[in-house]
Amino acid sequence: MSIAEPLLDSCAGATPCDCRHGHATNGCEDCKVRLFSVCAALESSELEELDRISQAKQVPARTTLFEQSALAGSVFNVTDGVVRLYKSLPDGRRQIVGFALPGDFLGLALQDRYGVTAEAVNAVAVCRFARSAFLTYVDGKPHLLRRLHEFAGHELSLAQDQMLLLGRRTAEEKIAAFLLNMQTRYARIGSVSVTVPLPMSRQDIADYLGLTIETVSRTLTRLAREKVVLIVPDGVRLLDLERLRLSGAS
Amino acid sequence: MSIAEPLLDSCAGATPCDCRHGHATNGCEDCKVRLFSVCAALESSELEELDRISQAKQVPARTTLFEQSALAGSVFNVTDGVVRLYKSLPDGRRQIVGFALPGDFLGLALQDRYGVTAEAVNAVAVCRFARSAFLTYVDGKPHLLRRLHEFAGHELSLAQDQMLLLGRRTAEEKIAAFLLNMQTRYARIGSVSVTVPLPMSRQDIADYLGLTIETVSRTLTRLAREKVVLIVPDGVRLLDLERLRLSGAS
DNA sequence: GCGCAGCATTGATCTGCATCAATGCGGCCG
DNA sequence: CGGCCGCATTGATGCAGATCAATGCTGCGC
């Protein structure tokens, strides 16, 4: 899955960039921007331009990138770490609507105001674009705008999958779907490890899945007891993918 | 709220069309298309063009407009009745992700395949556009594409509100939010009645809110007993808005 | 008017997950 | 090294909402 909000997901078929030669492909070390997704839509010259208007920034763990309903001044590209996006109720109940992983964008809906709050889960690196500069950049590139719109549609579809999960799935199904989803997303950005990193806290997972921290913990321990997963520091190793898919299948 | 999926919401500030004179505004009787939303983005000549490529169609209650993951051949504009949009699990559990009211669009994400199934709740009238014709129409109108993208962002935000509702709200809060939301949406399309129409079944409401039919029924009767609402045939009259907002506030 | 089909309501009971309450377990600071 | 502090785990108990089960209501075909 991916990030909800004005953010863009890594696209399904994209392969991580391995460029070491100029700007021929996306996300090389010379570039600040990191794209596993918008790839196909960008020419190398365009990427250079995008890079020129970007500004790399380090964000310490637990700091806020932007707040819900604040004026949307920036568009972000996450290059390292994990960002949580959430909405809250006045009494403090919180729903995390997505986790942004490296390669994901925030604020791409280009709305006037942010629809969610974005906080760094761990130490995060981002590329920041002034919204106005980004708008200028996008304007006059109809193919890009078109691509952006396609992405938005994809985001919407993912949000609807999450609605199905929140409204109709059991705790175990939620956890299974979450783990499989995180695995897919990390695989996409080049993590070949069998172990799925889970940098976010149990509370974050609970708030993402509409559960409590205790239920998340219990469900994970049960899956571990049944040898479906192995719990390791800051992550989970998936042992029985079949069994997980049985619960978590879309 | 509004429809999720590749559909567009009536925009917040739009007023219903009252045109009786050519195509100067949107949604007049001469036009087939009905727009309470995309209004501002369309010139009268453009509306005429849009109208020309559209085809009015009657859809009997309980029939399917399109199915999830089918090739997205058409874009629809609902002109009368209510359409439910949903995703299902293999075992039959269903999550309704939105109800499309008159003025709403379906398939506007312009993806290759539909992300949800769309079914007429009652007798529905739509305007159909061939996706290809719609794409041709949109291409070369960057301002329209831009507007479409803005709408998509708004849809996403609504989807995230629904996630918060599904994951973190109680049954009563869900019902209250739903009623207030339906009231707002009907008011927007010109229904001045204090009574909110609820053409969908209790099962539909349950599948929209992540509840069971019994809980929906019980919660409504309790609200009626407490004089917060009055249950009438095919709808509900909201008596104590303050009390409802107390529960259903965003 | 009768009977039936398809909802909606209502009641009794059950249960999955929440809540409440310890206890454990690193990591970090002094 | 010891004592917190912030999380995670684990256990006991509670309860909101699910499930099971009638019963009622309304419209429709005959």
JSON list of C-alpha atoms in Angstrom, two decimals, chain A residues 3-7 68 87-91 93-98 108-111 115-116 131 135 139 142 145-146 148-170 173 203 206-212 249-250, chain B residues 3-7 68 87-91 93-98 108-111 115-116 131 135 139 142 145-146 148-170 173 203 206-212 249-250:
[
{"chain": "A", "resi": 3, "resn": "ILE", "atom": "CA", "xyz": [0.56, 6.79, 1.58]},
{"chain": "A", "resi": 4, "resn": "ALA", "atom": "CA", "xyz": [-2.75, 8.32, 1.48]},
{"chain": "A", "resi": 5, "resn": "GLU", "atom": "CA", "xyz": [-3.15, 12.07, 1.58]},
{"chain": "A", "resi": 6, "resn": "PRO", "atom": "CA", "xyz": [-1.59, 14.27, -0.99]},
{"chain": "A", "resi": 7, "resn": "LEU", "atom": "CA", "xyz": [1.08, 11.70, -1.51]},
{"chain": "A", "resi": 68, "resn": "GLN", "atom": "CA", "xyz": [-3.50, 18.93, 9.11]},
{"chain": "A", "resi": 87, "resn": "LYS", "atom": "CA", "xyz": [-6.05, 12.42, 11.16]},
{"chain": "A", "resi": 88, "resn": "SER", "atom": "CA", "xyz": [-7.20, 12.88, 14.75]},
{"chain": "A", "resi": 89, "resn": "LEU", "atom": "CA", "xyz": [-10.47, 13.29, 16.61]},
{"chain": "A", "resi": 90, "resn": "PRO", "atom": "CA", "xyz": [-10.75, 16.15, 19.13]},
{"chain": "A", "resi": 91, "resn": "ASP", "atom": "CA", "xyz": [-10.53, 13.66, 22.02]},
{"chain": "A", "resi": 93, "resn": "ARG", "atom": "CA", "xyz": [-8.28, 9.18, 18.99]},
{"chain": "A", "resi": 94, "resn": "ARG", "atom": "CA", "xyz": [-6.00, 8.89, 16.01]},
{"chain": "A", "resi": 95, "resn": "GLN", "atom": "CA", "xyz": [-6.21, 7.16, 12.66]},
{"chain": "A", "resi": 96, "resn": "ILE", "atom": "CA", "xyz": [-3.00, 6.73, 10.73]},
{"chain": "A", "resi": 97, "resn": "VAL", "atom": "CA", "xyz": [-4.03, 6.81, 7.07]},
{"chain": "A", "resi": 98, "resn": "GLY", "atom": "CA", "xyz": [-0.66, 5.82, 5.69]},
{"chain": "A", "resi": 108, "resn": "LEU", "atom": "CA", "xyz": [1.20, 15.93, -4.35]},
{"chain": "A", "resi": 109, "resn": "ALA", "atom": "CA", "xyz": [-2.55, 16.48, -4.35]},
{"chain": "A", "resi": 110, "resn": "LEU", "atom": "CA", "xyz": [-1.51, 20.11, -4.60]},
{"chain": "A", "resi": 111, "resn": "GLN", "atom": "CA", "xyz": [-4.41, 21.24, -2.46]},
{"chain": "A", "resi": 115, "resn": "GLY", "atom": "CA", "xyz": [-5.44, 17.04, 4.72]},
{"chain": "A", "resi": 116, "resn": "VAL", "atom": "CA", "xyz": [-3.40, 15.14, 7.28]},
{"chain": "A", "resi": 131, "resn": "ARG", "atom": "CA", "xyz": [4.56, 24.34, -3.72]},
{"chain": "A", "resi": 135, "resn": "LEU", "atom": "CA", "xyz": [3.23, 24.06, -9.58]},
{"chain": "A", "resi": 139, "resn": "ASP", "atom": "CA", "xyz": [2.25, 23.50, -15.40]},
{"chain": "A", "resi": 142, "resn": "PRO", "atom": "CA", "xyz": [0.34, 18.04, -19.36]},
{"chain": "A", "resi": 145, "resn": "LEU", "atom": "CA", "xyz": [-0.22, 16.36, -14.75]},
{"chain": "A", "resi": 146, "resn": "ARG", "atom": "CA", "xyz": [-1.98, 13.45, -16.35]},
{"chain": "A", "resi": 148, "resn": "LEU", "atom": "CA", "xyz": [-0.15, 12.81, -11.31]},
{"chain": "A", "resi": 149, "resn": "HIS", "atom": "CA", "xyz": [-3.85, 12.34, -11.76]},
{"chain": "A", "resi": 150, "resn": "GLU", "atom": "CA", "xyz": [-3.41, 8.64, -12.46]},
{"chain": "A", "resi": 151, "resn": "PHE", "atom": "CA", "xyz": [-1.41, 8.35, -9.28]},
{"chain": "A", "resi": 152, "resn": "ALA", "atom": "CA", "xyz": [-4.11, 10.11, -7.36]},
{"chain": "A", "resi": 153, "resn": "GLY", "atom": "CA", "xyz": [-6.60, 7.57, -8.67]},
{"chain": "A", "resi": 154, "resn": "HIS", "atom": "CA", "xyz": [-4.32, 4.79, -7.52]},
{"chain": "A", "resi": 155, "resn": "GLU", "atom": "CA", "xyz": [-4.02, 6.38, -4.09]},
{"chain": "A", "resi": 156, "resn": "LEU", "atom": "CA", "xyz": [-7.78, 6.57, -3.88]},
{"chain": "A", "resi": 157, "resn": "SER", "atom": "CA", "xyz": [-8.07, 2.90, -4.73]},
{"chain": "A", "resi": 158, "resn": "LEU", "atom": "CA", "xyz": [-5.58, 2.03, -1.98]},
{"chain": "A", "resi": 159, "resn": "ALA", "atom": "CA", "xyz": [-7.54, 4.17, 0.46]},
{"chain": "A", "resi": 160, "resn": "GLN", "atom": "CA", "xyz": [-10.63, 2.18, -0.43]},
{"chain": "A", "resi": 161, "resn": "ASP", "atom": "CA", "xyz": [-8.82, -1.08, 0.16]},
{"chain": "A", "resi": 162, "resn": "GLN", "atom": "CA", "xyz": [-7.94, 0.26, 3.58]},
{"chain": "A", "resi": 163, "resn": "MET", "atom": "CA", "xyz": [-11.63, 1.08, 4.18]},
{"chain": "A", "resi": 164, "resn": "LEU", "atom": "CA", "xyz": [-12.49, -2.52, 3.42]},
{"chain": "A", "resi": 165, "resn": "LEU", "atom": "CA", "xyz": [-9.80, -3.61, 5.83]},
{"chain": "A", "resi": 166, "resn": "LEU", "atom": "CA", "xyz": [-10.91, -1.24, 8.59]},
{"chain": "A", "resi": 167, "resn": "GLY", "atom": "CA", "xyz": [-14.60, -1.93, 8.20]},
{"chain": "A", "resi": 168, "resn": "ARG", "atom": "CA", "xyz": [-14.76, -5.61, 7.50]},
{"chain": "A", "resi": 169, "resn": "ARG", "atom": "CA", "xyz": [-11.62, -7.51, 8.47]},
{"chain": "A", "resi": 170, "resn": "THR", "atom": "CA", "xyz": [-10.69, -9.22, 11.73]},
{"chain": "A", "resi": 173, "resn": "GLU", "atom": "CA", "xyz": [-6.54, -10.36, 8.81]},
{"chain": "A", "resi": 203, "resn": "GLN", "atom": "CA", "xyz": [0.78, 2.06, 18.80]},
{"chain": "A", "resi": 206, "resn": "ALA", "atom": "CA", "xyz": [-2.68, -0.16, 16.05]},
{"chain": "A", "resi": 207, "resn": "ASP", "atom": "CA", "xyz": [-3.73, 3.32, 14.94]},
{"chain": "A", "resi": 208, "resn": "TYR", "atom": "CA", "xyz": [-3.22, 2.31, 11.33]},
{"chain": "A", "resi": 209, "resn": "LEU", "atom": "CA", "xyz": [-5.31, -0.85, 11.59]},
{"chain": "A", "resi": 210, "resn": "GLY", "atom": "CA", "xyz": [-8.05, 0.40, 13.89]},
{"chain": "A", "resi": 211, "resn": "LEU", "atom": "CA", "xyz": [-6.94, -1.83, 16.79]},
{"chain": "A", "resi": 212, "resn": "THR", "atom": "CA", "xyz": [-5.36, -1.38, 20.20]},
{"chain": "A", "resi": 249, "resn": "ALA", "atom": "CA", "xyz": [-5.33, -11.54, 0.71]},
{"chain": "A", "resi": 250, "resn": "SER", "atom": "CA", "xyz": [-6.93, -8.58, -0.97]},
{"chain": "B", "resi": 3, "resn": "ILE", "atom": "CA", "xyz": [-18.15, 9.09, -3.56]},
{"chain": "B", "resi": 4, "resn": "ALA", "atom": "CA", "xyz": [-14.86, 7.54, -3.43]},
{"chain": "B", "resi": 5, "resn": "GLU", "atom": "CA", "xyz": [-13.48, 5.63, -6.37]},
{"chain": "B", "resi": 6, "resn": "PRO", "atom": "CA", "xyz": [-12.97, 7.29, -9.66]},
{"chain": "B", "resi": 7, "resn": "LEU", "atom": "CA", "xyz": [-15.75, 9.62, -8.87]},
{"chain": "B", "resi": 68, "resn": "GLN", "atom": "CA", "xyz": [-14.57, -3.91, -9.95]},
{"chain": "B", "resi": 87, "resn": "LYS", "atom": "CA", "xyz": [-15.38, -3.54, -2.71]},
{"chain": "B", "resi": 88, "resn": "SER", "atom": "CA", "xyz": [-15.92, -7.11, -1.57]},
{"chain": "B", "resi": 89, "resn": "LEU", "atom": "CA", "xyz": [-13.92, -9.85, 0.09]},
{"chain": "B", "resi": 90, "resn": "PRO", "atom": "CA", "xyz": [-13.97, -13.33, -1.48]},
{"chain": "B", "resi": 91, "resn": "ASP", "atom": "CA", "xyz": [-16.23, -14.60, 1.32]},
{"chain": "B", "resi": 93, "resn": "ARG", "atom": "CA", "xyz": [-18.10, -9.39, 3.20]},
{"chain": "B", "resi": 94, "resn": "ARG", "atom": "CA", "xyz": [-18.71, -6.04, 1.60]},
{"chain": "B", "resi": 95, "resn": "GLN", "atom": "CA", "xyz": [-17.51, -2.51, 2.22]},
{"chain": "B", "resi": 96, "resn": "ILE", "atom": "CA", "xyz": [-19.43, 0.28, 0.56]},
{"chain": "B", "resi": 97, "resn": "VAL", "atom": "CA", "xyz": [-16.88, 3.02, -0.06]},
{"chain": "B", "resi": 98, "resn": "GLY", "atom": "CA", "xyz": [-19.37, 5.63, -1.16]},
{"chain": "B", "resi": 108, "resn": "LEU", "atom": "CA", "xyz": [-13.23, 10.19, -13.30]},
{"chain": "B", "resi": 109, "resn": "ALA", "atom": "CA", "xyz": [-9.93, 8.83, -12.06]},
{"chain": "B", "resi": 110, "resn": "LEU", "atom": "CA", "xyz": [-9.58, 7.76, -15.66]},
{"chain": "B", "resi": 111, "resn": "GLN", "atom": "CA", "xyz": [-7.80, 4.57, -14.69]},
{"chain": "B", "resi": 115, "resn": "GLY", "atom": "CA", "xyz": [-11.51, 0.06, -8.69]},
{"chain": "B", "resi": 116, "resn": "VAL", "atom": "CA", "xyz": [-14.96, -0.66, -7.30]},
{"chain": "B", "resi": 131, "resn": "ARG", "atom": "CA", "xyz": [-13.74, 6.95, -21.76]},
{"chain": "B", "resi": 135, "resn": "LEU", "atom": "CA", "xyz": [-10.03, 11.63, -22.58]},
{"chain": "B", "resi": 139, "resn": "ASP", "atom": "CA", "xyz": [-6.71, 16.49, -23.26]},
{"chain": "B", "resi": 142, "resn": "PRO", "atom": "CA", "xyz": [-4.95, 21.67, -18.88]},
{"chain": "B", "resi": 145, "resn": "LEU", "atom": "CA", "xyz": [-7.11, 18.35, -15.92]},
{"chain": "B", "resi": 146, "resn": "ARG", "atom": "CA", "xyz": [-5.82, 20.47, -13.09]},
{"chain": "B", "resi": 148, "resn": "LEU", "atom": "CA", "xyz": [-9.84, 17.06, -11.99]},
{"chain": "B", "resi": 149, "resn": "HIS", "atom": "CA", "xyz": [-6.69, 16.52, -10.02]},
{"chain": "B", "resi": 150, "resn": "GLU", "atom": "CA", "xyz": [-7.87, 18.89, -7.32]},
{"chain": "B", "resi": 151, "resn": "PHE", "atom": "CA", "xyz": [-11.08, 16.93, -7.10]},
{"chain": "B", "resi": 152, "resn": "ALA", "atom": "CA", "xyz": [-9.18, 13.71, -6.80]},
{"chain": "B", "resi": 153, "resn": "GLY", "atom": "CA", "xyz": [-7.28, 15.20, -3.89]},
{"chain": "B", "resi": 154, "resn": "HIS", "atom": "CA", "xyz": [-10.55, 16.15, -2.27]},
{"chain": "B", "resi": 155, "resn": "GLU", "atom": "CA", "xyz": [-11.90, 12.64, -2.78]},
{"chain": "B", "resi": 156, "resn": "LEU", "atom": "CA", "xyz": [-8.81, 11.24, -1.16]},
{"chain": "B", "resi": 157, "resn": "SER", "atom": "CA", "xyz": [-9.28, 13.49, 1.82]},
{"chain": "B", "resi": 158, "resn": "LEU", "atom": "CA", "xyz": [-12.87, 12.31, 2.18]},
{"chain": "B", "resi": 159, "resn": "ALA", "atom": "CA", "xyz": [-11.71, 8.71, 1.94]},
{"chain": "B", "resi": 160, "resn": "GLN", "atom": "CA", "xyz": [-9.32, 9.40, 4.80]},
{"chain": "B", "resi": 161, "resn": "ASP", "atom": "CA", "xyz": [-12.10, 10.89, 6.88]},
{"chain": "B", "resi": 162, "resn": "GLN", "atom": "CA", "xyz": [-13.99, 7.68, 6.29]},
{"chain": "B", "resi": 163, "resn": "MET", "atom": "CA", "xyz": [-10.95, 5.70, 7.46]},
{"chain": "B", "resi": 164, "resn": "LEU", "atom": "CA", "xyz": [-10.97, 7.66, 10.69]},
{"chain": "B", "resi": 165, "resn": "LEU", "atom": "CA", "xyz": [-14.66, 6.93, 11.04]},
{"chain": "B", "resi": 166, "resn": "LEU", "atom": "CA", "xyz": [-14.28, 3.23, 10.33]},
{"chain": "B", "resi": 167, "resn": "GLY", "atom": "CA", "xyz": [-11.23, 2.74, 12.51]},
{"chain": "B", "resi": 168, "resn": "ARG", "atom": "CA", "xyz": [-11.90, 4.92, 15.48]},
{"chain": "B", "resi": 169, "resn": "ARG", "atom": "CA", "xyz": [-15.54, 5.90, 15.91]},
{"chain": "B", "resi": 170, "resn": "THR", "atom": "CA", "xyz": [-18.33, 4.22, 17.84]},
{"chain": "B", "resi": 173, "resn": "GLU", "atom": "CA", "xyz": [-20.80, 8.41, 16.08]},
{"chain": "B", "resi": 203, "resn": "GLN", "atom": "CA", "xyz": [-27.73, -3.33, 5.02]},
{"chain": "B", "resi": 206, "resn": "ALA", "atom": "CA", "xyz": [-24.23, -1.06, 7.70]},
{"chain": "B", "resi": 207, "resn": "ASP", "atom": "CA", "xyz": [-21.79, -1.98, 4.95]},
{"chain": "B", "resi": 208, "resn": "TYR", "atom": "CA", "xyz": [-20.86, 1.66, 4.56]},
{"chain": "B", "resi": 209, "resn": "LEU", "atom": "CA", "xyz": [-20.21, 2.22, 8.26]},
{"chain": "B", "resi": 210, "resn": "GLY", "atom": "CA", "xyz": [-18.60, -1.12, 9.10]},
{"chain": "B", "resi": 211, "resn": "LEU", "atom": "CA", "xyz": [-21.53, -2.23, 11.28]},
{"chain": "B", "resi": 212, "resn": "THR", "atom": "CA", "xyz": [-24.28, -4.83, 11.14]},
{"chain": "B", "resi": 249, "resn": "ALA", "atom": "CA", "xyz": [-18.44, 16.11, 14.23]},
{"chain": "B", "resi": 250, "resn": "SER", "atom": "CA", "xyz": [-15.41, 15.73, 12.04]}
]
